[in-house]
Coordinates of C-alpha atoms in Angstrom, one line a residue:
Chain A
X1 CA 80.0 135.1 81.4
X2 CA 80.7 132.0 83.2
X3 CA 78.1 130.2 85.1
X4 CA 80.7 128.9 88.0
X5 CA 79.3 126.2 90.0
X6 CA 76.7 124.9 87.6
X7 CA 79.3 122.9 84.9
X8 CA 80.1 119.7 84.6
X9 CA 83.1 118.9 86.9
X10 CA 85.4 115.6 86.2
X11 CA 87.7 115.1 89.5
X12 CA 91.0 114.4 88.8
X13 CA 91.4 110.6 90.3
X14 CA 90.8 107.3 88.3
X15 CA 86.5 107.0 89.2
X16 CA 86.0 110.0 87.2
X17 CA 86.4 108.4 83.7
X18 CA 85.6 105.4 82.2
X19 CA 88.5 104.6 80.6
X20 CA 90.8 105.6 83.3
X21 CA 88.2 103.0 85.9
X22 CA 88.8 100.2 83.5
X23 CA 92.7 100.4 82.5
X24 CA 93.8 102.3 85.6
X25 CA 92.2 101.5 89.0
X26 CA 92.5 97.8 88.2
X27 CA 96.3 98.6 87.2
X28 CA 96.7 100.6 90.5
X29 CA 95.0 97.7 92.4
X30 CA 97.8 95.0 91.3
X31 CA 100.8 97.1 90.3
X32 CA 102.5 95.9 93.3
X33 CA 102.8 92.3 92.1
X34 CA 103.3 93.0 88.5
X35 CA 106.3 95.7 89.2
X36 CA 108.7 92.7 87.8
X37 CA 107.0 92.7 84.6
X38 CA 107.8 96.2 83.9
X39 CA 110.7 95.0 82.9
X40 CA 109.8 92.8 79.8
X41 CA 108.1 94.7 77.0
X42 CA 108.5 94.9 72.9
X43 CA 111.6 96.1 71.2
X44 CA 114.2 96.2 73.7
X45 CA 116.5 98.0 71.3
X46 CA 119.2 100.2 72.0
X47 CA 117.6 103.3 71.9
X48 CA 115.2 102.4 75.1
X49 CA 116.2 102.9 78.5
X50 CA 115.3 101.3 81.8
X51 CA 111.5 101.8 82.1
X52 CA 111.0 101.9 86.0
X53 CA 113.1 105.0 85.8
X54 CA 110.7 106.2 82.7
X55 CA 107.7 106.0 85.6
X56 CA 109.5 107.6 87.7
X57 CA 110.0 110.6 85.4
X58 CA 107.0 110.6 84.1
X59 CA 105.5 111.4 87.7
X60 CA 108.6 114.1 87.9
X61 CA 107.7 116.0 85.1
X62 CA 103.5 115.6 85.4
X63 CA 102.6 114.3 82.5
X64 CA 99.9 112.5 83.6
X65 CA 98.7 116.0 84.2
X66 CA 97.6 116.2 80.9
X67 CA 97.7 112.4 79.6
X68 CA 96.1 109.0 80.9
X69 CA 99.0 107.0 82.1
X70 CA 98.0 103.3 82.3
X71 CA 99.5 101.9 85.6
X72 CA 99.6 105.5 87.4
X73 CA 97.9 106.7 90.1
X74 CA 98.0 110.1 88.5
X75 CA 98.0 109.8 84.8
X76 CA 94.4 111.2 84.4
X77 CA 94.7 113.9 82.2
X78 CA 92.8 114.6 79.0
X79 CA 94.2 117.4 77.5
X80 CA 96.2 115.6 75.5
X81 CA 95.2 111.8 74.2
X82 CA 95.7 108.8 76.1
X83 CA 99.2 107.0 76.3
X84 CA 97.3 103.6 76.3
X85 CA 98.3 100.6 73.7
X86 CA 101.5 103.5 73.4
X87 CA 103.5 100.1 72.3
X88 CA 100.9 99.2 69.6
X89 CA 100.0 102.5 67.9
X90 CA 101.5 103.7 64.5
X91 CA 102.4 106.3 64.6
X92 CA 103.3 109.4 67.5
X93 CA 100.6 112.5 67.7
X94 CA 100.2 111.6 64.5
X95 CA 103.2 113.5 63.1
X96 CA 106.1 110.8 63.6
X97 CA 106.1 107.0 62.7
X98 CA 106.2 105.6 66.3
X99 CA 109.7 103.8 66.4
X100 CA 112.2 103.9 69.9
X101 CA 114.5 106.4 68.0
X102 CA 111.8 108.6 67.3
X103 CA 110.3 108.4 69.9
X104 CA 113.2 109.7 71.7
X105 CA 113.5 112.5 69.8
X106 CA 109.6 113.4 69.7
X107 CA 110.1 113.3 73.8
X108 CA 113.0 115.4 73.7
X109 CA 111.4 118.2 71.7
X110 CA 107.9 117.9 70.8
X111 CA 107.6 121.4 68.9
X112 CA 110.2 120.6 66.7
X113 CA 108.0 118.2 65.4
X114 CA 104.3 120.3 66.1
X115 CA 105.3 123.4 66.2
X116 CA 102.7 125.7 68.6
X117 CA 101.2 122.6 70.4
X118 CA 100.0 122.7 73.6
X119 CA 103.2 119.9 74.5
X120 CA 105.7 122.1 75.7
X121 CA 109.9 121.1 75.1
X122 CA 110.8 120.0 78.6
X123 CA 114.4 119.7 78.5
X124 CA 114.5 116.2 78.9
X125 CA 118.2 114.8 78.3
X126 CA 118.8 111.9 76.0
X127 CA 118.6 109.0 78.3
X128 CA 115.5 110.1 80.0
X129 CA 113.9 110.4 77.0
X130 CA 115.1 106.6 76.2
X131 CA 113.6 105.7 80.1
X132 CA 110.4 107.3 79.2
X133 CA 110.3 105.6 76.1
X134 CA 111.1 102.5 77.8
X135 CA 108.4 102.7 80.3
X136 CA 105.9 103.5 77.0
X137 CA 106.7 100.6 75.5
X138 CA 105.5 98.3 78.1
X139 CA 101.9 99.3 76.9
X140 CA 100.5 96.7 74.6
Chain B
X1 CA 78.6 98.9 143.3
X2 CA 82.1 97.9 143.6
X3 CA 82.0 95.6 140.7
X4 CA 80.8 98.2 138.2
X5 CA 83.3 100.8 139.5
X6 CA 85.9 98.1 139.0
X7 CA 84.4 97.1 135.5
X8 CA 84.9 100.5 134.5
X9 CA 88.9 101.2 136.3
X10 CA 89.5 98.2 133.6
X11 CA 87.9 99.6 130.6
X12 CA 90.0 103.2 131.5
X13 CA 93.3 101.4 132.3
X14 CA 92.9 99.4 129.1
X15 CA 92.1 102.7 127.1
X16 CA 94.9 104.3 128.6
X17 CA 97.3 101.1 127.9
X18 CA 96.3 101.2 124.1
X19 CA 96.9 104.7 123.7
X20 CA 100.2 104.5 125.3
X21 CA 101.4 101.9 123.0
X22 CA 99.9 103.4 120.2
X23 CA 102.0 106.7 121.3
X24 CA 105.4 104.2 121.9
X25 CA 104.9 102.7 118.6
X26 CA 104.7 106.1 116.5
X27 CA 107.4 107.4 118.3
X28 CA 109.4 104.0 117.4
X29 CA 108.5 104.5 113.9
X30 CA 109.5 108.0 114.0
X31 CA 113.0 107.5 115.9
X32 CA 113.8 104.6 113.4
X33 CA 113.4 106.8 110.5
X34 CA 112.2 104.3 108.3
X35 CA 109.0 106.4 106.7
X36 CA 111.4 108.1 103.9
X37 CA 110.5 112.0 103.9
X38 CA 112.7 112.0 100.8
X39 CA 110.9 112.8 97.0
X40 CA 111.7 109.2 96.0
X41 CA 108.5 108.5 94.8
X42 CA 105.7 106.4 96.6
X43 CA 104.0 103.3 95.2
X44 CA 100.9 103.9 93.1
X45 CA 98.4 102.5 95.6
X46 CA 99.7 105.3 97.9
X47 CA 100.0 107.8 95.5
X48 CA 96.9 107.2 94.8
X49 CA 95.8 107.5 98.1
X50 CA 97.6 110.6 98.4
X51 CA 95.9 112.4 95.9
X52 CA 92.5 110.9 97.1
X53 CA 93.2 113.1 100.4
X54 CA 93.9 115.9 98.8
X55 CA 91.1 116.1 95.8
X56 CA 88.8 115.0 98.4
X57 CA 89.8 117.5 101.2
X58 CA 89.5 120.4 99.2
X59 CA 86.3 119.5 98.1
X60 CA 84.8 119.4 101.8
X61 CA 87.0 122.7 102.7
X62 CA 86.1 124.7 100.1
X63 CA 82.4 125.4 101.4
X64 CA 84.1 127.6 103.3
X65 CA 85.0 129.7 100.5
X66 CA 82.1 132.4 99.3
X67 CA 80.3 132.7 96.1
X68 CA 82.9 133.5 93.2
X69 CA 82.5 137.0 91.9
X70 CA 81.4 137.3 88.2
X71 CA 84.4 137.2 85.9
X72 CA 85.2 139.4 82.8
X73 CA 87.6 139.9 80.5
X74 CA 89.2 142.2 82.5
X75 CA 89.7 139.6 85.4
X76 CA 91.3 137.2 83.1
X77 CA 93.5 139.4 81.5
X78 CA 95.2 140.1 85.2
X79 CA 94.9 136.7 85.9
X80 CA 97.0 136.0 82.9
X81 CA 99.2 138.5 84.0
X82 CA 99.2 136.9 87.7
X83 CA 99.5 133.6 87.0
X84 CA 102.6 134.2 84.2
X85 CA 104.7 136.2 87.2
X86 CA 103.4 133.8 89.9
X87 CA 102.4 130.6 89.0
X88 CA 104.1 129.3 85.4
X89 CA 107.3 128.8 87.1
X90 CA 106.0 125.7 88.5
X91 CA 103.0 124.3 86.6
X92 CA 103.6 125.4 83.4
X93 CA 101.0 126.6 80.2
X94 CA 99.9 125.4 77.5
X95 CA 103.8 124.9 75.1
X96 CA 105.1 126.3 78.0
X97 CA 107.3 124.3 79.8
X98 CA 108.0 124.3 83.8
X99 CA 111.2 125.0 85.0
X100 CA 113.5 122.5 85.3
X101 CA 114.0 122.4 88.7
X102 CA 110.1 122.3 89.4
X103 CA 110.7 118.2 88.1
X104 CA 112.6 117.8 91.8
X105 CA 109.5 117.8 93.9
X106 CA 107.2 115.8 95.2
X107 CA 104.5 116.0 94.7
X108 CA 104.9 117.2 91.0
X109 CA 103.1 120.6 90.3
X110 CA 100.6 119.4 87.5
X111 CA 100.3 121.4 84.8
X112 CA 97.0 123.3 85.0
X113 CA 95.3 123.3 81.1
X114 CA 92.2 121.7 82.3
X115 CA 92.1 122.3 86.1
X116 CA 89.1 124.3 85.3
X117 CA 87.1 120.9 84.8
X118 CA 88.5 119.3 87.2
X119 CA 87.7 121.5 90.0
X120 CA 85.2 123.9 90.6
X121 CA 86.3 127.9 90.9
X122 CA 85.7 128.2 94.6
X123 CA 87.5 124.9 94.9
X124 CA 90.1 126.4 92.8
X125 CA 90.1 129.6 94.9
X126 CA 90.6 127.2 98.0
X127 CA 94.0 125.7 96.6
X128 CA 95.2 128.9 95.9
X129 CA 94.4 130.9 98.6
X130 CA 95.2 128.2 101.5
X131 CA 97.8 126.1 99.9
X132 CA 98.5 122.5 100.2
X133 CA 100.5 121.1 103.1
X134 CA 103.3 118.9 102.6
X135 CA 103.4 119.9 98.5
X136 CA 105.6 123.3 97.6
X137 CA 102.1 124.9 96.9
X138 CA 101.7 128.1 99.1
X139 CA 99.1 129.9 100.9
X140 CA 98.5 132.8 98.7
X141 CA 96.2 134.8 100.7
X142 CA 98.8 136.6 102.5
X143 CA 100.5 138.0 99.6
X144 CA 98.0 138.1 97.2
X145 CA 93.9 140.0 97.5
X146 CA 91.0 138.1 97.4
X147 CA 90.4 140.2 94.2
X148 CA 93.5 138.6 92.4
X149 CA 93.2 135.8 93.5
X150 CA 89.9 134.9 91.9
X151 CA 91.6 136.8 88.4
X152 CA 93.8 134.2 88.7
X153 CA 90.5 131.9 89.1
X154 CA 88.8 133.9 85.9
X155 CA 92.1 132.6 83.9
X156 CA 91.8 129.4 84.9
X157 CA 88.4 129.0 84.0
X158 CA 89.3 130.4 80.4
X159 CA 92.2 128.0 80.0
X160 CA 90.9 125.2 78.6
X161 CA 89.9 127.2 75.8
X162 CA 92.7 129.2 74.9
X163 CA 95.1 128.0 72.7
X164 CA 98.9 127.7 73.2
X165 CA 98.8 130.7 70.7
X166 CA 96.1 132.6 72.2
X167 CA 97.7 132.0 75.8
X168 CA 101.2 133.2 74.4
X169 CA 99.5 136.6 72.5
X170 CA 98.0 137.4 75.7
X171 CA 101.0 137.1 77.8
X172 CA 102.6 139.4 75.1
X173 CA 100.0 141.9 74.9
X174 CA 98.4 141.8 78.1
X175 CA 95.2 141.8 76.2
X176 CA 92.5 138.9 76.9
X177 CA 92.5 135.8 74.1

């Protein structure tokens, strides 16, 4: 049986967790001003898309319901890992060498690549895939 | 005598004079129509804000709501059942997707894996049962009991340690994980 109000309780806004205090409330606290550097970021290559589009779908379709978003107000989930550094890390949930092309496809359909994972196939088309991917690739 | 009365007329009319311009400049701000009602998405400080209001009002309202009833299996196996008919549509399970519509509003549903550690059951209870303005969550307490609605609370509470799996054979048998 479940012992209700007696558990451990992390709220869902950036105080709650360390990392989320010290990459996202300082983000959300100067995001205004830096809203022009969204723009630049690593390999521009074909395969991304425009990345202030990519934030805006990632707040469309949750994520940050279940991953820490650097830079959003909301991306303070922790059911799945963190998107920080996305720009710098080798490889995607570990399944996928992390390149824009596959990252497009591992956005598009997640299970074809895990297969019974808790990240669910959203439907995303092609070129919001390539905007999310965009927007991930602004984090060094 | 005179004085004070007249001290005080002044502090009254001045009351009265801020208010009024307080009243003509939200009705300006309304008439000009320059707050956008539309789901184009806020800045993140506001966002931010937003959701503040809302994590932080439920925690004050949900005093309101009474003990939570002792769950069982039983409870979470109709809260499955609940929250598939009612509630996936819009936030989703664990490999199970939203629908696609549910990505056109604002706020966005979140999904709801680990709600249960982000929010305590009566808290949860509270959300459900009284909605939240100005979001496409309802009030469920006129169509649903108080005794479904905390199955759908006994659920939540087991989510986080479900599988995607364990969440799907349940929905398919109707038996708990």
């Amino acid at each position: 049986m479940i012992e209700p109000d007696s558990k451990p309780i992390r709220r869902g806004y950036p105080q709650a967790s360390r990392t989320a205090r010290t990459s996202v409330l300082p983000a959300i606290l100067t995001f205004a001003c830096l809203v022009g550097c969204a723009k630049t970021g690593p390999a521009r290559g074909p395969a991304l898309g425009d990345p202030r589009q990519g934030a805006e779908l990632l707040e469309r379709e949750a994520c940050g319901s279940c991953h820490i978003i650097p830079w959003m107000a909301v991306g303070v989930g922790v059911v799945g890992p963190p998107l920080t550094h996305m720009a710098a890390r080798t490889m995607i949930a570990g399944v996928l060498p992390n390149t824009p092309s596959q990252m497009v496809r591992w956005l598009q359909s997640p299970q074809t690549f895990l297969p019974g994972s808790a990240m669910p196939d959203m439907g995303l088309s092609q070129q919001q895939a390539r905007d999310i991917a965009a927007y991930l690739y602004t984090l060094r | 005598m005179d004085e004070r009365l007249s001290i005080r007329l002044r502090w009254s009319l001045g009351a009265i004079a801020a208010v009024g311009l307080a009243a003509a400049a939200a009705a300006a701000i309304v008439v000009a129509g320059n707050f956008d009602t539309s789901t184009r998405e806020f800045s993140q400080p506001v966002s931010w804000l937003i959701h503040r209001t809302m994590i932080d009002s439920v925690i004050h309202h949900a005093a309101e709501v009474g003990s939570p009833p002792a769950f069982g299996p039983a409870d979470v196996r109709r809260g499955l059942a609940l929250y598939r008919q009612r509630c996936e549509v819009c936030h989703g399970g664990p490999g199970v997707a939203r629908q696609g519509w549910v990505a056109g509003m604002s706020p966005s549903p979140p999904y709801l894996v680990d709600a249960a550690r982000q929010w305590r059951p009566r808290e949860l209870y509270f959300i459900i049962s009284r909605g939240v303005k100005m979001s496409a969550m309802p009030a469920w307490s006129p169509t649903l009991s108080p005794g479904d609605m905390w199955a759908v609370v006994a659920f939540l509470e087991k989510l986080p340690t479900m599988s995607p799996r364990d969440y799907a054979a349940g929905a398919a048998s109707g038996q708990p994980p």
